[in-house]
PDB file of C-alpha atoms in Angstrom:
ATOM      1  CA  MET A   1     111.996 113.606  53.180  1.00 64.00           C
ATOM      2  CA  PRO A   2     112.354 110.112  55.494  1.00 78.00           C
ATOM      3  CA  ILE A   3     113.241 107.317  53.670  1.00 86.00           C
ATOM      4  CA  VAL A   4     110.136 104.988  52.612  1.00 88.00           C
ATOM      5  CA  PHE A   5     110.283 101.616  54.290  1.00 91.00           C
ATOM      6  CA  ALA A   6     108.785  99.466  51.667  1.00 92.00           C
ATOM      7  CA  HIS A   7     111.560 101.045  48.947  1.00 95.00           C
ATOM      8  CA  LEU A   8     114.022 100.218  51.110  1.00 94.00           C
ATOM      9  CA  ARG A   9     113.083  96.615  51.966  1.00 95.00           C
ATOM     10  CA  SER A  10     112.567  95.965  48.132  1.00 95.00           C
ATOM     11  CA  PHE A  11     116.034  96.994  47.411  1.00 95.00           C
ATOM     12  CA  HIS A  12     117.266  95.003  50.590  1.00 95.00           C
ATOM     13  CA  ALA A  13     115.567  92.138  48.656  1.00 95.00           C
ATOM     14  CA  VAL A  14     116.695  92.401  45.319  1.00 94.00           C
ATOM     15  CA  ALA A  15     120.363  92.780  46.372  1.00 93.00           C
ATOM     16  CA  LYS A  16     119.858  89.669  48.404  1.00 91.00           C
ATOM     17  CA  HIS A  17     118.066  87.605  46.069  1.00 92.00           C
ATOM     18  CA  LYS A  18     120.323  89.445  43.129  1.00 91.00           C
ATOM     19  CA  GLY A  19     117.251  89.943  40.919  1.00 91.00           C
ATOM     20  CA  PHE A  20     113.806  91.516  40.813  1.00 92.00           C
ATOM     21  CA  THR A  21     111.791  88.195  40.140  1.00 91.00           C
ATOM     22  CA  ALA A  22     113.296  86.664  43.100  1.00 92.00           C
ATOM     23  CA  ALA A  23     112.984  89.620  45.478  1.00 92.00           C
ATOM     24  CA  ALA A  24     109.600  89.548  44.287  1.00 93.00           C
ATOM     25  CA  ASP A  25     108.777  86.096  45.497  1.00 94.00           C
ATOM     26  CA  ALA A  26     110.544  86.522  48.486  1.00 93.00           C
ATOM     27  CA  LEU A  27     108.305  89.947  49.215  1.00 93.00           C
ATOM     28  CA  HIS A  28     105.034  87.975  47.888  1.00 93.00           C
ATOM     29  CA  ILE A  29     104.339  91.050  45.980  1.00 94.00           C
ATOM     30  CA  SER A  30     104.692  91.372  42.373  1.00 94.00           C
ATOM     31  CA  GLN A  31     107.776  92.074  40.019  1.00 93.00           C
ATOM     32  CA  PRO A  32     106.546  95.171  38.368  1.00 93.00           C
ATOM     33  CA  THR A  33     105.829  96.971  41.988  1.00 94.00           C
ATOM     34  CA  VAL A  34     109.796  96.103  43.106  1.00 94.00           C
ATOM     35  CA  THR A  35     110.919  97.750  40.006  1.00 93.00           C
ATOM     36  CA  THR A  36     109.217 100.462  40.758  1.00 94.00           C
ATOM     37  CA  GLN A  37     109.934 101.097  44.608  1.00 95.00           C
ATOM     38  CA  VAL A  38     113.850 100.257  43.545  1.00 94.00           C
ATOM     39  CA  LYS A  39     113.248 103.499  41.089  1.00 94.00           C
ATOM     40  CA  GLU A  40     111.664 105.688  43.171  1.00 94.00           C
ATOM     41  CA  LEU A  41     114.289 105.224  46.050  1.00 94.00           C
ATOM     42  CA  GLU A  42     117.466 105.991  43.569  1.00 93.00           C
ATOM     43  CA  GLU A  43     115.461 108.689  41.538  1.00 93.00           C
ATOM     44  CA  ARG A  44     114.450 110.429  45.084  1.00 92.00           C
ATOM     45  CA  TYR A  45     118.151 110.393  46.014  1.00 93.00           C
ATOM     46  CA  GLY A  46     119.577 110.801  42.866  1.00 93.00           C
ATOM     47  CA  VAL A  47     121.741 107.637  43.402  1.00 94.00           C
ATOM     48  CA  GLU A  48     122.879 104.513  41.499  1.00 94.00           C
ATOM     49  CA  LEU A  49     122.484 101.732  43.778  1.00 95.00           C
ATOM     50  CA  LEU A  50     122.172  98.515  41.116  1.00 93.00           C
ATOM     51  CA  VAL A  51     123.470  97.995  37.568  1.00 92.00           C
ATOM     52  CA  ARG A  52     120.883  95.633  35.733  1.00 84.00           C
ATOM     53  CA  ARG A  53     122.835  92.590  33.809  1.00 81.00           C
ATOM     54  CA  GLY A  54     120.051  90.850  31.845  1.00 75.00           C
ATOM     55  CA  ARG A  55     118.009  89.117  34.473  1.00 74.00           C
ATOM     56  CA  ARG A  56     120.838  89.589  37.240  1.00 81.00           C
ATOM     57  CA  VAL A  57     121.719  92.956  39.100  1.00 90.00           C
ATOM     58  CA  GLU A  58     125.181  94.043  40.619  1.00 92.00           C
ATOM     59  CA  LEU A  59     125.481  96.833  43.560  1.00 94.00           C
ATOM     60  CA  THR A  60     127.061  99.817  42.788  1.00 94.00           C
ATOM     61  CA  ASP A  61     130.000 100.969  45.720  1.00 95.00           C
ATOM     62  CA  THR A  62     126.571 103.427  47.134  1.00 95.00           C
ATOM     63  CA  GLY A  63     124.451 100.143  46.697  1.00 94.00           C
ATOM     64  CA  ALA A  64     126.888  97.737  48.239  1.00 93.00           C
ATOM     65  CA  ALA A  65     127.395 100.368  51.302  1.00 94.00           C
ATOM     66  CA  LEU A  66     123.374 101.113  51.422  1.00 95.00           C
ATOM     67  CA  TYR A  67     123.328  96.879  51.381  1.00 92.00           C
ATOM     68  CA  ASP A  68     125.555  96.539  54.856  1.00 88.00           C
ATOM     69  CA  ILE A  69     123.169  99.156  56.493  1.00 92.00           C
ATOM     70  CA  SER A  70     119.359  97.609  54.891  1.00 92.00           C
ATOM     71  CA  ARG A  71     121.072  94.143  56.477  1.00 85.00           C
ATOM     72  CA  ARG A  72     121.390  95.723  60.132  1.00 84.00           C
ATOM     73  CA  ILE A  73     117.913  97.419  60.032  1.00 90.00           C
ATOM     74  CA  MET A  74     116.168  94.287  58.378  1.00 87.00           C
ATOM     75  CA  GLY A  75     117.579  91.961  61.018  1.00 82.00           C
ATOM     76  CA  LEU A  76     116.217  94.235  63.775  1.00 81.00           C
ATOM     77  CA  HIS A  77     113.108  94.706  62.336  1.00 83.00           C
ATOM     78  CA  ASP A  78     112.820  90.669  62.147  1.00 77.00           C
ATOM     79  CA  GLU A  79     114.146  91.150  65.808  1.00 70.00           C
ATOM     80  CA  ALA A  80     111.155  93.432  66.480  1.00 77.00           C
ATOM     81  CA  GLU A  81     108.747  91.255  65.067  1.00 75.00           C
ATOM     82  CA  GLU A  82     109.862  88.053  66.993  1.00 63.00           C
ATOM     83  CA  LEU A  83     109.350  90.085  70.197  1.00 68.00           C
ATOM     84  CA  LEU A  84     106.062  91.195  69.230  1.00 73.00           C
ATOM     85  CA  GLN A  85     104.964  87.837  68.368  1.00 70.00           C
ATOM     86  CA  SER A  86     106.427  86.224  71.460  1.00 65.00           C
ATOM     87  CA  SER A  87     105.143  88.377  73.509  1.00 67.00           C
ATOM     88  CA  GLY A  88     101.694  88.185  72.181  1.00 64.00           C
ATOM     89  CA  LYS A  89     101.974  84.112  73.032  1.00 70.00           C
ATOM     90  CA  LEU A  90     103.186  85.125  76.608  1.00 73.00           C
ATOM     91  CA  THR A  91     106.419  83.313  75.909  1.00 72.00           C
ATOM     92  CA  THR A  92     108.390  86.628  77.299  1.00 73.00           C
ATOM     93  CA  GLY A  93     107.610  89.928  79.159  1.00 76.00           C
ATOM     94  CA  GLN A  94     107.409  91.055  82.446  1.00 84.00           C
ATOM     95  CA  LEU A  95     103.657  91.235  84.727  1.00 89.00           C
ATOM     96  CA  ARG A  96     103.347  94.043  87.835  1.00 91.00           C
ATOM     97  CA  LEU A  97     101.382  93.298  90.226  1.00 95.00           C
ATOM     98  CA  ALA A  98     100.604  95.579  93.021  1.00 95.00           C
ATOM     99  CA  ALA A  99      98.678  94.102  95.994  1.00 92.00           C
ATOM    100  CA  VAL A 100      96.955  94.813  99.941  1.00 85.00           C
ATOM    101  CA  GLY A 101      98.870  91.640 100.671  1.00 80.00           C
ATOM    102  CA  PRO A 102     100.679  88.592  99.851  1.00 83.00           C
ATOM    103  CA  PHE A 103      98.246  86.217 100.719  1.00 79.00           C
ATOM    104  CA  HIS A 104      95.668  86.014  97.768  1.00 81.00           C
ATOM    105  CA  ALA A 105      98.602  87.675  95.383  1.00 88.00           C
ATOM    106  CA  THR A 106     100.760  84.961  95.784  1.00 90.00           C
ATOM    107  CA  GLU A 107      98.362  82.011  95.201  1.00 88.00           C
ATOM    108  CA  MET A 108      97.342  84.032  92.004  1.00 90.00           C
ATOM    109  CA  ILE A 109     101.017  84.317  90.853  1.00 93.00           C
ATOM    110  CA  ALA A 110     101.626  80.691  90.983  1.00 93.00           C
ATOM    111  CA  ARG A 111      98.500  79.785  88.924  1.00 92.00           C
ATOM    112  CA  PHE A 112      99.796  82.188  86.520  1.00 93.00           C
ATOM    113  CA  LEU A 113     103.296  80.911  86.417  1.00 93.00           C
ATOM    114  CA  ALA A 114     102.126  77.602  86.090  1.00 92.00           C
ATOM    115  CA  ARG A 115     100.843  78.310  82.359  1.00 90.00           C
ATOM    116  CA  PHE A 116     103.079  80.986  81.330  1.00 89.00           C
ATOM    117  CA  PRO A 117     106.295  79.883  83.377  1.00 90.00           C
ATOM    118  CA  ASN A 118     108.613  82.443  80.918  1.00 86.00           C
ATOM    119  CA  ILE A 119     106.969  85.373  81.868  1.00 88.00           C
ATOM    120  CA  LYS A 120     108.635  87.743  84.990  1.00 90.00           C
ATOM    121  CA  VAL A 121     106.407  88.839  87.872  1.00 94.00           C
ATOM    122  CA  SER A 122     107.235  91.895  90.055  1.00 94.00           C
ATOM    123  CA  MET A 123     104.733  92.663  93.400  1.00 94.00           C
ATOM    124  CA  LEU A 124     104.496  95.687  95.230  1.00 93.00           C
ATOM    125  CA  LEU A 125     102.682  95.323  98.664  1.00 90.00           C
ATOM    126  CA  GLY A 126     100.666  98.294 100.195  1.00 87.00           C
ATOM    127  CA  ASN A 127      97.216  99.478 101.430  1.00 84.00           C
ATOM    128  CA  SER A 128      94.062  99.555  99.250  1.00 82.00           C
ATOM    129  CA  ASP A 129      94.771 103.472  98.102  1.00 86.00           C
ATOM    130  CA  GLN A 130      98.119 102.971  97.364  1.00 89.00           C
ATOM    131  CA  THR A 131      97.276  99.810  95.486  1.00 92.00           C
ATOM    132  CA  LEU A 132      94.596 101.887  93.382  1.00 92.00           C
ATOM    133  CA  GLN A 133      97.317 104.595  92.702  1.00 90.00           C
ATOM    134  CA  ARG A 134      99.877 102.380  91.612  1.00 91.00           C
ATOM    135  CA  LEU A 135      97.399 100.943  88.805  1.00 91.00           C
ATOM    136  CA  LEU A 136      96.410 104.551  87.897  1.00 88.00           C
ATOM    137  CA  THR A 137      99.740 105.750  87.405  1.00 84.00           C
ATOM    138  CA  LEU A 138     100.721 102.785  85.389  1.00 83.00           C
ATOM    139  CA  GLU A 139     103.321 101.307  87.934  1.00 86.00           C
ATOM    140  CA  SER A 140     101.362  98.358  87.742  1.00 91.00           C
ATOM    141  CA  ASP A 141      99.448  96.230  85.312  1.00 91.00           C
ATOM    142  CA  ILE A 142      97.339  94.251  87.698  1.00 95.00           C
ATOM    143  CA  ALA A 143      95.786  95.105  91.174  1.00 95.00           C
ATOM    144  CA  ILE A 144      94.592  93.119  93.764  1.00 92.00           C
ATOM    145  CA  ILE A 145      92.585  95.341  96.332  1.00 88.00           C
ATOM    146  CA  ALA A 146      90.432  94.716  99.102  1.00 80.00           C
ATOM    147  CA  HIS A 147      87.239  97.149  98.173  1.00 76.00           C
ATOM    148  CA  VAL A 148      84.804  98.065  95.618  1.00 77.00           C
ATOM    149  CA  VAL A 149      86.623 100.683  93.003  1.00 82.00           C
ATOM    150  CA  ASP A 150      84.289 103.696  92.072  1.00 85.00           C
ATOM    151  CA  ASP A 151      86.372 104.679  89.141  1.00 91.00           C
ATOM    152  CA  PRO A 152      85.038 104.494  85.326  1.00 92.00           C
ATOM    153  CA  ARG A 153      89.010 104.377  84.390  1.00 91.00           C
ATOM    154  CA  VAL A 154      89.091 101.005  86.311  1.00 94.00           C
ATOM    155  CA  HIS A 155      87.999  97.247  85.193  1.00 94.00           C
ATOM    156  CA  SER A 156      87.803  95.637  88.472  1.00 91.00           C
ATOM    157  CA  VAL A 157      86.197  91.674  89.083  1.00 91.00           C
ATOM    158  CA  PRO A 158      85.287  89.996  92.558  1.00 89.00           C
ATOM    159  CA  PHE A 159      87.788  87.514  93.702  1.00 85.00           C
ATOM    160  CA  SER A 160      86.842  86.512  97.446  1.00 84.00           C
ATOM    161  CA  THR A 161      84.736  87.830 100.383  1.00 86.00           C
ATOM    162  CA  HIS A 162      86.223  87.453 103.882  1.00 83.00           C
ATOM    163  CA  GLU A 163      84.972  87.960 107.210  1.00 88.00           C
ATOM    164  CA  VAL A 164      86.683  90.669 109.363  1.00 90.00           C
ATOM    165  CA  VAL A 165      87.812  89.233 113.229  1.00 92.00           C
ATOM    166  CA  ALA A 166      89.911  90.571 115.924  1.00 92.00           C
ATOM    167  CA  PHE A 167      92.627  88.996 117.496  1.00 93.00           C
ATOM    168  CA  VAL A 168      94.312  89.253 121.203  1.00 94.00           C
ATOM    169  CA  SER A 169      97.222  88.244 122.967  1.00 93.00           C
ATOM    170  CA  SER A 170      96.922  84.974 125.280  1.00 91.00           C
ATOM    171  CA  ASP A 171      97.303  87.345 128.231  1.00 91.00           C
ATOM    172  CA  HIS A 172      94.581  89.493 126.986  1.00 93.00           C
ATOM    173  CA  PRO A 173      90.927  88.852 129.318  1.00 93.00           C
ATOM    174  CA  TRP A 174      89.158  88.002 126.202  1.00 94.00           C
ATOM    175  CA  ASN A 175      91.628  85.245 125.133  1.00 90.00           C
ATOM    176  CA  ARG A 176      89.299  82.304 126.307  1.00 90.00           C
ATOM    177  CA  ARG A 177      86.503  83.770 124.492  1.00 92.00           C
ATOM    178  CA  LEU A 178      85.210  82.885 120.944  1.00 92.00           C
ATOM    179  CA  ASN A 179      82.768  85.706 120.135  1.00 92.00           C
ATOM    180  CA  VAL A 180      82.709  89.518 121.337  1.00 94.00           C
ATOM    181  CA  GLY A 181      80.156  92.178 120.880  1.00 94.00           C
ATOM    182  CA  ILE A 182      81.100  95.414 118.903  1.00 93.00           C
ATOM    183  CA  ALA A 183      80.001  97.518 121.943  1.00 94.00           C
ATOM    184  CA  GLU A 184      82.613  95.712 123.934  1.00 94.00           C
ATOM    185  CA  PHE A 185      85.188  97.501 121.823  1.00 93.00           C
ATOM    186  CA  ALA A 186      84.243 100.796 123.418  1.00 93.00           C
ATOM    187  CA  ASP A 187      87.144 102.666 124.474  1.00 85.00           C
ATOM    188  CA  GLN A 188      89.213  99.717 124.094  1.00 92.00           C
ATOM    189  CA  PRO A 189      93.593  99.764 123.272  1.00 93.00           C
ATOM    190  CA  LEU A 190      92.971  99.136 119.328  1.00 93.00           C
ATOM    191  CA  ILE A 191      96.274  98.634 117.269  1.00 91.00           C
ATOM    192  CA  TRP A 192      95.742 100.190 113.704  1.00 85.00           C
ATOM    193  CA  ARG A 193      96.757  99.720 109.908  1.00 82.00           C
ATOM    194  CA  GLU A 194      97.071 103.202 108.438  1.00 79.00           C
ATOM    195  CA  LYS A 195      94.422 104.916 107.194  1.00 80.00           C
ATOM    196  CA  GLY A 196      93.742 103.428 103.698  1.00 75.00           C
ATOM    197  CA  SER A 197      93.808 100.186 104.708  1.00 80.00           C
ATOM    198  CA  THR A 198      90.586  98.419 103.910  1.00 80.00           C
ATOM    199  CA  THR A 199      90.090  96.176 106.947  1.00 84.00           C
ATOM    200  CA  ARG A 200      90.110  99.292 109.112  1.00 88.00           C
ATOM    201  CA  ARG A 201      87.702 101.506 107.405  1.00 86.00           C
ATOM    202  CA  ALA A 202      85.103  98.432 107.091  1.00 87.00           C
ATOM    203  CA  PHE A 203      85.663  98.113 111.145  1.00 91.00           C
ATOM    204  CA  GLU A 204      85.365 102.222 111.857  1.00 91.00           C
ATOM    205  CA  ALA A 205      81.824 101.654 109.405  1.00 91.00           C
ATOM    206  CA  ALA A 206      80.814  98.892 111.354  1.00 92.00           C
ATOM    207  CA  ALA A 207      81.243 100.951 114.758  1.00 92.00           C
ATOM    208  CA  ALA A 208      79.854 103.998 113.846  1.00 92.00           C
ATOM    209  CA  GLU A 209      76.882 102.326 112.516  1.00 91.00           C
ATOM    210  CA  LYS A 210      76.297 100.991 115.955  1.00 91.00           C
ATOM    211  CA  ALA A 211      77.498 104.068 117.821  1.00 92.00           C
ATOM    212  CA  VAL A 212      80.387 102.592 119.382  1.00 93.00           C
ATOM    213  CA  PRO A 213      83.443 104.880 120.249  1.00 92.00           C
ATOM    214  CA  LEU A 214      86.742 103.653 119.020  1.00 90.00           C
ATOM    215  CA  SER A 215      89.780 104.515 121.118  1.00 83.00           C
ATOM    216  CA  PRO A 216      93.043 103.296 118.631  1.00 83.00           C
ATOM    217  CA  LEU A 217      96.096 103.359 120.550  1.00 84.00           C
ATOM    218  CA  LEU A 218      98.851 102.593 117.804  1.00 88.00           C
ATOM    219  CA  GLU A 219      99.017 103.305 113.962  1.00 87.00           C
ATOM    220  CA  ILE A 220     101.111 100.667 112.127  1.00 86.00           C
ATOM    221  CA  GLY A 221     102.096 100.752 108.391  1.00 79.00           C
ATOM    222  CA  SER A 222     102.407  96.861 108.396  1.00 78.00           C
ATOM    223  CA  ARG A 223     100.378  93.819 109.174  1.00 78.00           C
ATOM    224  CA  GLU A 224     103.528  92.411 111.158  1.00 81.00           C
ATOM    225  CA  GLY A 225     103.899  95.199 113.314  1.00 86.00           C
ATOM    226  CA  VAL A 226      99.989  95.290 114.261  1.00 86.00           C
ATOM    227  CA  TRP A 227     100.980  91.475 115.335  1.00 84.00           C
ATOM    228  CA  LYS A 228     103.965  92.123 117.211  1.00 90.00           C
ATOM    229  CA  ALA A 229     102.032  95.214 119.156  1.00 90.00           C
ATOM    230  CA  VAL A 230      98.832  92.308 119.661  1.00 92.00           C
ATOM    231  CA  GLU A 231     101.443  89.502 120.853  1.00 91.00           C
ATOM    232  CA  GLN A 232     103.315  92.311 123.418  1.00 91.00           C
ATOM    233  CA  GLY A 233      99.809  92.853 124.715  1.00 90.00           C
ATOM    234  CA  LEU A 234      99.388  96.423 123.834  1.00 93.00           C
ATOM    235  CA  GLY A 235      96.126  95.981 122.292  1.00 92.00           C
ATOM    236  CA  ILE A 236      93.495  94.573 120.115  1.00 94.00           C
ATOM    237  CA  GLY A 237      94.150  93.877 116.531  1.00 92.00           C
ATOM    238  CA  ILE A 238      91.437  93.893 113.544  1.00 90.00           C
ATOM    239  CA  VAL A 239      92.128  91.563 110.520  1.00 85.00           C
ATOM    240  CA  ALA A 240      90.583  89.783 107.700  1.00 82.00           C
ATOM    241  CA  ASP A 241      89.998  86.259 108.395  1.00 83.00           C
ATOM    242  CA  PHE A 242      92.234  84.741 105.844  1.00 78.00           C
ATOM    243  CA  GLU A 243      94.969  87.026 106.574  1.00 77.00           C
ATOM    244  CA  PHE A 244      95.431  85.756 110.391  1.00 80.00           C
ATOM    245  CA  VAL A 245      98.469  83.275 110.683  1.00 77.00           C
ATOM    246  CA  ALA A 246      98.392  80.908 113.482  1.00 80.00           C
ATOM    247  CA  HIS A 247     100.193  81.720 116.429  1.00 84.00           C
ATOM    248  CA  PRO A 248     100.952  80.310 120.224  1.00 86.00           C
ATOM    249  CA  ARG A 249     100.260  83.716 121.673  1.00 88.00           C
ATOM    250  CA  LEU A 250      97.878  84.871 119.716  1.00 91.00           C
ATOM    251  CA  ARG A 251      93.701  84.095 119.375  1.00 90.00           C
ATOM    252  CA  THR A 252      90.718  85.154 116.990  1.00 91.00           C
ATOM    253  CA  LEU A 253      87.474  86.211 118.134  1.00 92.00           C
ATOM    254  CA  ARG A 254      84.511  86.466 115.908  1.00 93.00           C
ATOM    255  CA  ILE A 255      82.531  89.648 116.056  1.00 93.00           C
ATOM    256  CA  SER A 256      79.154  88.177 117.117  1.00 91.00           C
ATOM    257  CA  ASP A 257      76.635  91.100 116.413  1.00 90.00           C
ATOM    258  CA  ALA A 258      78.067  92.900 113.169  1.00 89.00           C
ATOM    259  CA  ASP A 259      78.551  91.271 109.796  1.00 88.00           C
ATOM    260  CA  ILE A 260      81.943  92.954 108.802  1.00 89.00           C
ATOM    261  CA  ARG A 261      83.638  92.273 105.492  1.00 87.00           C
ATOM    262  CA  THR A 262      86.010  92.665 102.717  1.00 84.00           C
ATOM    263  CA  GLU A 263      85.618  91.755  99.410  1.00 85.00           C
ATOM    264  CA  TYR A 264      88.956  91.552  97.027  1.00 86.00           C
ATOM    265  CA  HIS A 265      89.283  92.323  93.413  1.00 89.00           C
ATOM    266  CA  VAL A 266      91.168  91.951  90.881  1.00 93.00           C
ATOM    267  CA  ALA A 267      91.909  95.337  88.807  1.00 94.00           C
ATOM    268  CA  CYS A 268      92.936  96.556  85.435  1.00 93.00           C
ATOM    269  CA  LEU A 269      92.660  99.924  83.460  1.00 91.00           C
ATOM    270  CA  ASN A 270      89.474  99.555  81.297  1.00 90.00           C
ATOM    271  CA  GLU A 271      91.768 100.490  78.321  1.00 86.00           C
ATOM    272  CA  ARG A 272      94.509  98.050  78.692  1.00 87.00           C
ATOM    273  CA  ARG A 273      91.836  95.034  79.449  1.00 87.00           C
ATOM    274  CA  THR A 274      93.133  93.684  75.821  1.00 82.00           C
ATOM    275  CA  SER A 275      96.811  93.284  76.954  1.00 83.00           C
ATOM    276  CA  PRO A 276      97.613  90.005  76.217  1.00 83.00           C
ATOM    277  CA  LYS A 277      99.190  89.623  79.593  1.00 85.00           C
ATOM    278  CA  ILE A 278      96.454  91.089  81.681  1.00 88.00           C
ATOM    279  CA  ALA A 279      93.866  89.215  79.845  1.00 88.00           C
ATOM    280  CA  ALA A 280      95.594  86.037  80.514  1.00 89.00           C
ATOM    281  CA  PHE A 281      96.363  86.746  84.269  1.00 92.00           C
ATOM    282  CA  MET A 282      92.323  88.159  84.846  1.00 91.00           C
ATOM    283  CA  ALA A 283      91.196  84.661  82.852  1.00 90.00           C
ATOM    284  CA  THR A 284      93.788  82.383  84.651  1.00 90.00           C
ATOM    285  CA  VAL A 285      92.949  83.523  88.359  1.00 85.00           C
ATOM    286  CA  LEU A 286      89.524  83.915  88.132  1.00 80.00           C
ATOM    287  CA  GLN A 287      88.427  80.614  86.013  1.00 74.00           C
TER     288      GLN A 287
END
């Protein structure tokens, strides 16, 4: 049978404090309980661990050897307790984020670390489908996603809503315009993000509603790649307004007759909502 931790703890206290009464005081239990537990430990293994001499005790050779082991065990026990307590108070630990882009994520991380500077934060970027999958497979603790998640396993809270806009190069015929109608995108060369991009999905849905035929020219798996292709004059890009970075050779255009938006959410698994670090992150960034 495995050793009973309570029995070992009582033996260790008696050996450390050199008496049953002192051990009981240290453990905050009764002296008879300590005596019974040490006796049961000796009887279970058929050994003598302590020699009682009045109110004091002395260790036998077996008792001394066990005390050397119990000191290490109790030391590790204390370290484990300190780790758990400090993690519960968010003085140490790691938080893993998955996000559809760096813009909101870096803002959230900055706010979180301002309150919990000793937490290590890592981040993985990808489209909305990849980001949600990382959350579901426990590869991340928090997900920042650009669409509503219809999954009972996921708890998500709206963070912000953004307008989807087009952008073109300085050489494009639309460069001097402020607005463009969605019908004008018919058969235009579009520079897309990959499938799974929420911005692309929102624009495609709006075009389908207006029966506008789309002609994507390139599908590129990064925002930077899309921007570079548009800058080179290869086609028209689509982006959420807050993601557009001002550039001398690029210009944004609002889509005048279609309300196309993406809604960003902060999400975690429902079963992990009470995790101290996850709850703290959600409370910090959504306050």
